[in-house]
Amino acid sequence: MFYPDQKEAFAKLLTVVKGRRVAVLGHMRPDGDCIGSQIALTRVLLALGVDAVAVNRHPVPRDIEPIVQDTPFLLWDEFTSEDHIAINVDCADPIRVSQKLVDIFPQSLANIDHHISNPGYADINIIEPVSAATCEVLAGLFFDFDLPVDAVTAQALYVGIATDTGQFRFPSTTQQVFKICSRLMDCGASPNEAARHLFENERFNKLALLQRFLASLRLELEGRVCIGRLPLKAYHDTGAWREEAEGFVDYARDIAEVEIGILLEEYEDGTLKGSLRAKDAKYRVDQVAKFFGGGGHTCAAGFNVDSNIEKFYHEIVAKLEEHLADVAPVEV
Ligand SMILES: [Mn+2]
């Protein structure tokens, strides 16, 4: 078994959903793991005869779209609750599904996730912080319970794992990840097909935005930190979409001597999103994110603040200086 400790909780979940209508909710600005988890859980519930639908505040990103296939997937304003119960996937905090969806579902039945900061806010909580992706947790549970995993479900789970492990590079990439992916290939998942729509399908506007981001990179704190900035203007000038900055922060982290990479992005509503990526878990970037009201993993975390880049830049550098004073650099 992949997740013996979750056997009881997942069995309870499968019992409670019988005869109910279920909305499978994901987080705002969804990523591959979020969408993959929603597709997979919705499809498996449907196969079990449960009336299930995936619902999100924001649309499925263009590069992930091909995996949705015939899965019922709605935006929040296309969805009408008819006594549905909610299951949240990949959401460390209930508000991550958006205020609009919290208004419809003040309390979720279940919460399936892999974020260390998840406090277990639902009636049934399945949280596996050591797992690389929520899709890994779901795939493991489906195999443990011998549930029907069709080719579309397998591909969705594979895409979630491939994206949340940074294409099998992050420290979270365990032997279990490969065992599960191998089983998913048995069920029809295709890594090559996934790679084609995820990585060989770029828009020119995105590369124009990437040029702006790369030109903005600055080393701070004796080169231990690298910060890239995307002001509103960068989006206006290039016509790139928000979700196209996904992964840019990795360039900042990937510089040889840099320990933490950061992306600061401005939003139209006067807020600023910070994304943090560390080379090693000991940097605990989740703690830095938490200080600014966010959260995440030890190596990958984020937050939103009411500010702009000009005002906030010095605040984050000051906080990192204090944070890094206690952490020795990684030997390369
Ligand atoms: Mn995830």
Coordinates of C-alpha atoms and ligand atoms in Angstrom, one line a residue:
M1 CA 0.0 0.0 0.0
F2 CA 1.1 3.5 -0.7
Y3 CA -0.8 5.3 2.1
P4 CA -1.7 2.8 4.8
D5 CA -2.2 5.6 7.4
Q6 CA -4.9 7.2 5.2
K7 CA -6.9 4.0 4.7
E8 CA -9.5 4.8 7.3
A9 CA -10.0 8.5 6.3
F10 CA -10.3 7.7 2.6
A11 CA -12.7 4.8 3.2
K12 CA -14.8 7.2 5.3
L13 CA -14.8 9.7 2.4
L14 CA -15.9 7.1 -0.1
T15 CA -18.8 6.2 2.2
V16 CA -19.9 9.7 2.9
V17 CA -20.1 10.7 -0.8
K18 CA -22.4 7.9 -1.7
G19 CA -25.7 9.2 -3.1
R20 CA -24.5 12.9 -2.7
R21 CA -23.6 15.5 -5.3
V22 CA -20.0 16.5 -5.0
A23 CA -18.1 19.6 -6.1
V24 CA -14.3 19.1 -6.3
L25 CA -12.8 22.5 -5.6
G26 CA -9.3 23.7 -6.5
H27 CA -7.3 26.8 -5.6
M28 CA -7.2 30.2 -7.3
R29 CA -4.8 30.6 -10.3
P30 CA -4.7 26.8 -10.5
D31 CA -1.6 24.8 -11.5
G32 CA -1.1 21.4 -13.0
D33 CA -1.3 19.6 -9.6
C34 CA -4.5 21.3 -8.7
I35 CA -6.2 20.7 -12.1
G36 CA -4.9 17.2 -12.3
S37 CA -6.2 16.4 -8.8
Q38 CA -9.6 17.8 -9.6
I39 CA -9.9 15.9 -12.9
A40 CA -8.8 12.7 -11.3
L41 CA -11.0 12.8 -8.3
T42 CA -14.0 14.0 -10.3
R43 CA -13.6 11.1 -12.8
V44 CA -13.1 8.4 -10.2
L45 CA -16.2 9.6 -8.2
L46 CA -18.2 9.6 -11.5
A47 CA -17.0 6.1 -12.2
L48 CA -18.2 5.1 -8.7
G49 CA -21.6 6.5 -9.6
V50 CA -21.3 9.7 -7.6
D51 CA -22.6 12.9 -9.2
A52 CA -19.3 14.9 -9.2
V53 CA -18.1 18.1 -10.9
A54 CA -14.9 20.1 -10.7
V55 CA -15.4 23.8 -9.9
N56 CA -12.8 26.7 -9.8
R57 CA -12.6 30.4 -9.4
H58 CA -10.2 30.8 -12.3
P59 CA -9.9 29.0 -15.6
V60 CA -7.7 26.0 -16.5
P61 CA -4.4 27.3 -17.8
R62 CA -3.9 26.9 -21.5
D63 CA -1.0 24.4 -21.3
I64 CA -3.0 22.2 -18.9
E65 CA -6.2 22.4 -20.9
P66 CA -5.6 19.3 -23.1
I67 CA -5.8 16.9 -20.1
V68 CA -9.4 18.0 -19.1
Q69 CA -11.0 16.0 -22.0
D70 CA -14.6 15.2 -21.2
T71 CA -14.3 15.8 -17.4
P72 CA -17.1 18.1 -16.2
F73 CA -15.2 21.3 -15.2
L74 CA -17.0 24.5 -14.4
L75 CA -16.1 28.1 -13.4
W76 CA -17.7 29.3 -10.2
D77 CA -20.3 31.4 -12.0
E78 CA -21.4 28.5 -14.2
F79 CA -22.0 26.3 -11.2
T80 CA -25.3 26.1 -9.3
S81 CA -25.1 24.3 -6.0
E82 CA -27.9 21.7 -5.6
D83 CA -27.1 20.5 -2.1
H84 CA -23.5 19.7 -3.2
I85 CA -20.8 18.9 -0.7
A86 CA -17.3 20.2 -1.3
I87 CA -14.0 18.4 -1.4
N88 CA -10.9 20.7 -1.6
V89 CA -7.8 19.4 -3.3
D90 CA -4.3 21.0 -3.2
C91 CA -5.6 23.9 -0.9
A92 CA -3.4 24.5 2.2
D93 CA -6.0 27.1 3.4
P94 CA -9.8 27.0 2.8
I95 CA -9.7 30.6 1.5
R96 CA -7.5 29.4 -1.4
V97 CA -10.6 28.2 -3.2
S98 CA -11.6 32.0 -3.4
Q99 CA -14.1 34.0 -1.3
K100 CA -16.8 33.3 -4.0
L101 CA -16.6 29.6 -3.5
V102 CA -16.3 29.9 0.3
D103 CA -19.6 31.8 0.2
I104 CA -21.1 28.8 -1.5
F105 CA -19.3 26.2 0.6
P106 CA -18.5 27.7 4.1
Q107 CA -17.4 24.2 5.3
S108 CA -15.8 21.5 3.1
L109 CA -16.4 17.9 3.7
A110 CA -12.9 16.8 2.9
N111 CA -9.5 18.3 2.3
I112 CA -6.8 16.3 0.3
D113 CA -3.4 18.0 0.2
H114 CA 0.4 17.8 0.5
H115 CA 1.2 21.2 1.9
I116 CA 3.0 21.2 5.3
S117 CA 1.0 24.4 6.3
N118 CA -2.4 22.7 5.9
P119 CA -4.1 22.8 9.4
G120 CA -6.7 20.2 8.5
Y121 CA -9.8 22.5 8.3
A122 CA -12.3 20.0 6.8
D123 CA -14.3 17.2 8.4
I124 CA -12.1 14.6 6.7
N125 CA -8.5 15.6 6.2
I126 CA -6.0 13.6 4.2
I127 CA -2.7 15.5 4.3
E128 CA 0.6 14.0 3.3
P129 CA 3.4 16.7 3.5
V130 CA 6.1 14.3 2.4
S131 CA 4.4 13.6 -0.9
A132 CA 5.5 15.6 -4.0
A133 CA 2.0 16.4 -5.2
T134 CA -1.7 16.1 -4.3
C135 CA -1.9 14.0 -7.5
E136 CA 0.7 11.6 -5.9
V137 CA -1.6 11.2 -2.9
L138 CA -4.7 10.6 -5.0
A139 CA -3.0 8.2 -7.3
G140 CA -1.6 6.2 -4.3
L141 CA -5.1 6.1 -2.7
F142 CA -6.8 5.1 -5.9
F143 CA -4.3 2.2 -6.3
D144 CA -4.6 1.2 -2.7
F145 CA -8.4 1.0 -3.0
D146 CA -8.2 -0.6 -6.5
L147 CA -10.4 2.1 -7.9
P148 CA -10.9 2.6 -11.7
V149 CA -8.2 4.8 -13.2
D150 CA -8.9 5.4 -16.9
A151 CA -6.3 6.8 -19.3
V152 CA -7.6 10.4 -18.9
T153 CA -7.4 10.1 -15.1
A154 CA -3.9 8.6 -15.3
Q155 CA -2.7 11.4 -17.6
A156 CA -4.1 14.1 -15.3
L157 CA -2.4 12.5 -12.3
Y158 CA 0.9 12.2 -14.2
V159 CA 0.8 15.8 -15.3
G160 CA 0.2 16.9 -11.7
I161 CA 3.1 14.9 -10.4
A162 CA 5.4 16.0 -13.3
T163 CA 4.7 19.7 -12.8
D164 CA 4.8 19.7 -8.9
T165 CA 8.1 17.9 -8.9
G166 CA 9.6 20.4 -11.4
Q167 CA 9.9 17.5 -13.9
F168 CA 11.1 15.1 -11.3
R169 CA 13.9 17.3 -10.0
F170 CA 12.7 18.6 -6.6
P171 CA 13.9 16.9 -3.4
S172 CA 10.3 15.6 -3.1
T173 CA 11.0 13.2 -6.0
T174 CA 11.1 9.8 -4.2
Q175 CA 11.1 6.2 -5.4
Q176 CA 7.4 6.2 -4.6
V177 CA 6.9 9.0 -7.2
F178 CA 8.4 6.8 -9.9
K179 CA 6.5 3.7 -8.7
I180 CA 3.3 5.6 -9.0
C181 CA 4.2 7.1 -12.3
S182 CA 5.0 3.7 -13.6
R183 CA 1.6 2.4 -12.5
L184 CA 0.0 5.5 -14.2
M185 CA 1.7 4.6 -17.5
D186 CA 0.2 1.1 -17.1
C187 CA -3.1 2.9 -17.0
G188 CA -2.4 4.9 -20.2
A189 CA -0.4 8.0 -19.1
S190 CA 2.0 9.3 -21.7
P191 CA 5.0 11.4 -20.5
N192 CA 5.8 12.4 -24.1
E193 CA 2.3 13.7 -24.8
A194 CA 2.4 15.6 -21.5
A195 CA 5.8 17.2 -22.4
R196 CA 4.5 18.3 -25.8
H197 CA 1.6 20.4 -24.5
L198 CA 3.4 21.5 -21.3
F199 CA 6.8 22.5 -22.7
E200 CA 6.7 22.7 -26.6
N201 CA 3.7 25.0 -26.9
E202 CA 4.9 28.5 -25.9
R203 CA 3.3 31.8 -27.0
F204 CA 5.7 34.6 -28.2
N205 CA 4.1 37.0 -25.6
K206 CA 5.3 34.7 -22.9
L207 CA 8.9 34.8 -24.1
A208 CA 8.7 38.6 -24.3
L209 CA 7.6 38.6 -20.6
L210 CA 10.5 36.3 -19.8
Q211 CA 12.9 38.7 -21.4
R212 CA 11.6 41.5 -19.0
F213 CA 11.9 39.2 -16.0
L214 CA 15.4 38.1 -16.8
A215 CA 16.5 41.7 -17.4
S216 CA 15.1 42.6 -14.0
L217 CA 17.1 40.0 -12.0
R218 CA 19.1 41.4 -9.1
L219 CA 21.5 39.7 -6.7
E220 CA 21.0 40.7 -3.0
L221 CA 22.7 39.7 0.3
E222 CA 26.1 38.8 -1.1
G223 CA 24.5 36.9 -3.9
R224 CA 22.6 34.5 -1.6
V225 CA 19.3 35.8 -2.9
C226 CA 18.2 36.7 -6.5
I227 CA 15.0 38.8 -7.0
G228 CA 13.1 39.2 -10.3
R229 CA 10.4 41.8 -10.7
L230 CA 7.3 41.9 -13.0
P231 CA 5.6 45.3 -12.6
L232 CA 2.1 45.8 -14.2
K233 CA 3.8 47.5 -17.1
A234 CA 5.6 44.3 -18.1
Y235 CA 2.3 42.6 -18.6
H236 CA 0.8 45.6 -20.5
D237 CA 3.7 45.9 -22.8
T238 CA 4.0 42.2 -23.7
G239 CA 0.4 41.1 -23.7
A240 CA 1.5 38.1 -21.7
W241 CA -1.0 36.4 -19.4
R242 CA -0.6 36.1 -15.6
E243 CA -0.2 32.4 -15.6
E244 CA 2.7 32.6 -18.1
A245 CA 5.0 33.8 -15.4
E246 CA 4.6 30.4 -13.8
G247 CA 8.1 28.9 -13.3
F248 CA 10.0 32.1 -14.0
V249 CA 11.1 32.2 -10.3
D250 CA 13.2 29.0 -11.0
Y251 CA 15.6 31.0 -13.1
A252 CA 16.4 33.2 -10.1
R253 CA 17.0 30.2 -7.9
D254 CA 18.9 28.3 -10.5
I255 CA 22.0 30.6 -10.5
A256 CA 25.0 28.7 -9.1
E257 CA 25.6 30.6 -5.8
V258 CA 22.0 31.7 -5.2
E259 CA 20.2 30.0 -2.3
I260 CA 16.8 31.6 -2.6
G261 CA 15.1 32.9 -5.8
I262 CA 12.2 35.3 -5.6
L263 CA 9.6 36.7 -8.0
L264 CA 7.6 39.8 -7.2
E265 CA 4.5 40.5 -9.4
E266 CA 2.2 43.5 -9.3
Y267 CA -1.5 43.1 -9.8
E268 CA -4.2 45.5 -11.1
D269 CA -5.9 45.6 -7.7
G270 CA -2.9 47.1 -5.9
T271 CA -1.7 43.8 -4.5
L272 CA 1.6 42.1 -5.0
K273 CA 2.4 38.4 -5.2
G274 CA 5.6 37.0 -3.9
S275 CA 6.9 33.6 -4.9
L276 CA 9.9 32.1 -3.1
R277 CA 12.0 29.1 -4.2
A278 CA 14.9 27.6 -2.2
K279 CA 17.6 25.1 -3.2
D280 CA 17.3 23.3 0.1
A281 CA 14.6 22.6 2.7
K282 CA 16.7 24.1 5.5
Y283 CA 16.0 27.6 4.1
R284 CA 12.3 27.2 5.2
V285 CA 10.9 29.8 2.8
D286 CA 7.5 28.8 4.1
Q287 CA 8.4 30.8 7.2
V288 CA 9.2 33.9 5.2
A289 CA 6.0 33.5 3.3
K290 CA 4.1 33.1 6.6
F291 CA 5.5 36.3 7.9
F292 CA 3.9 38.1 5.0
G293 CA 0.6 36.3 5.5
G294 CA 1.2 33.4 3.0
G295 CA 2.4 29.8 3.3
G296 CA 3.6 26.8 1.3
H297 CA 6.4 24.3 1.4
T298 CA 10.0 24.5 2.9
C299 CA 11.4 24.9 -0.7
A300 CA 8.5 26.6 -2.4
A301 CA 6.2 29.2 -0.9
G302 CA 4.2 32.3 -1.7
F303 CA 2.2 35.2 -0.3
N304 CA 0.0 38.2 -1.3
V305 CA 0.4 41.7 0.2
D306 CA -1.3 45.1 -0.4
S307 CA 1.8 46.8 -1.8
N308 CA 3.8 47.5 -4.9
I309 CA 7.3 46.5 -6.0
E310 CA 8.9 49.9 -5.2
K311 CA 7.6 49.9 -1.6
F312 CA 7.9 46.2 -0.9
Y313 CA 11.4 45.4 -2.3
H314 CA 13.3 46.7 0.7
E315 CA 10.9 45.0 3.1
I316 CA 11.5 41.6 1.6
V317 CA 15.3 42.1 1.5
A318 CA 15.3 43.1 5.1
K319 CA 13.2 40.1 6.2
L320 CA 15.5 37.7 4.2
E321 CA 18.6 39.2 5.8
E322 CA 17.2 38.5 9.2
H323 CA 16.0 35.0 8.1
L324 CA 19.2 34.0 6.5
A325 CA 21.4 35.2 9.4
D326 CA 20.5 31.9 11.1
V327 CA 21.0 29.6 8.1
A328 CA 24.4 28.5 6.9
P329 CA 24.8 28.5 3.1
V330 CA 24.5 25.2 1.2
E331 CA 27.9 23.7 0.1
V332 CA 28.0 23.4 -3.6
Ligands
MN1 MN 0.4 20.8 -5.3

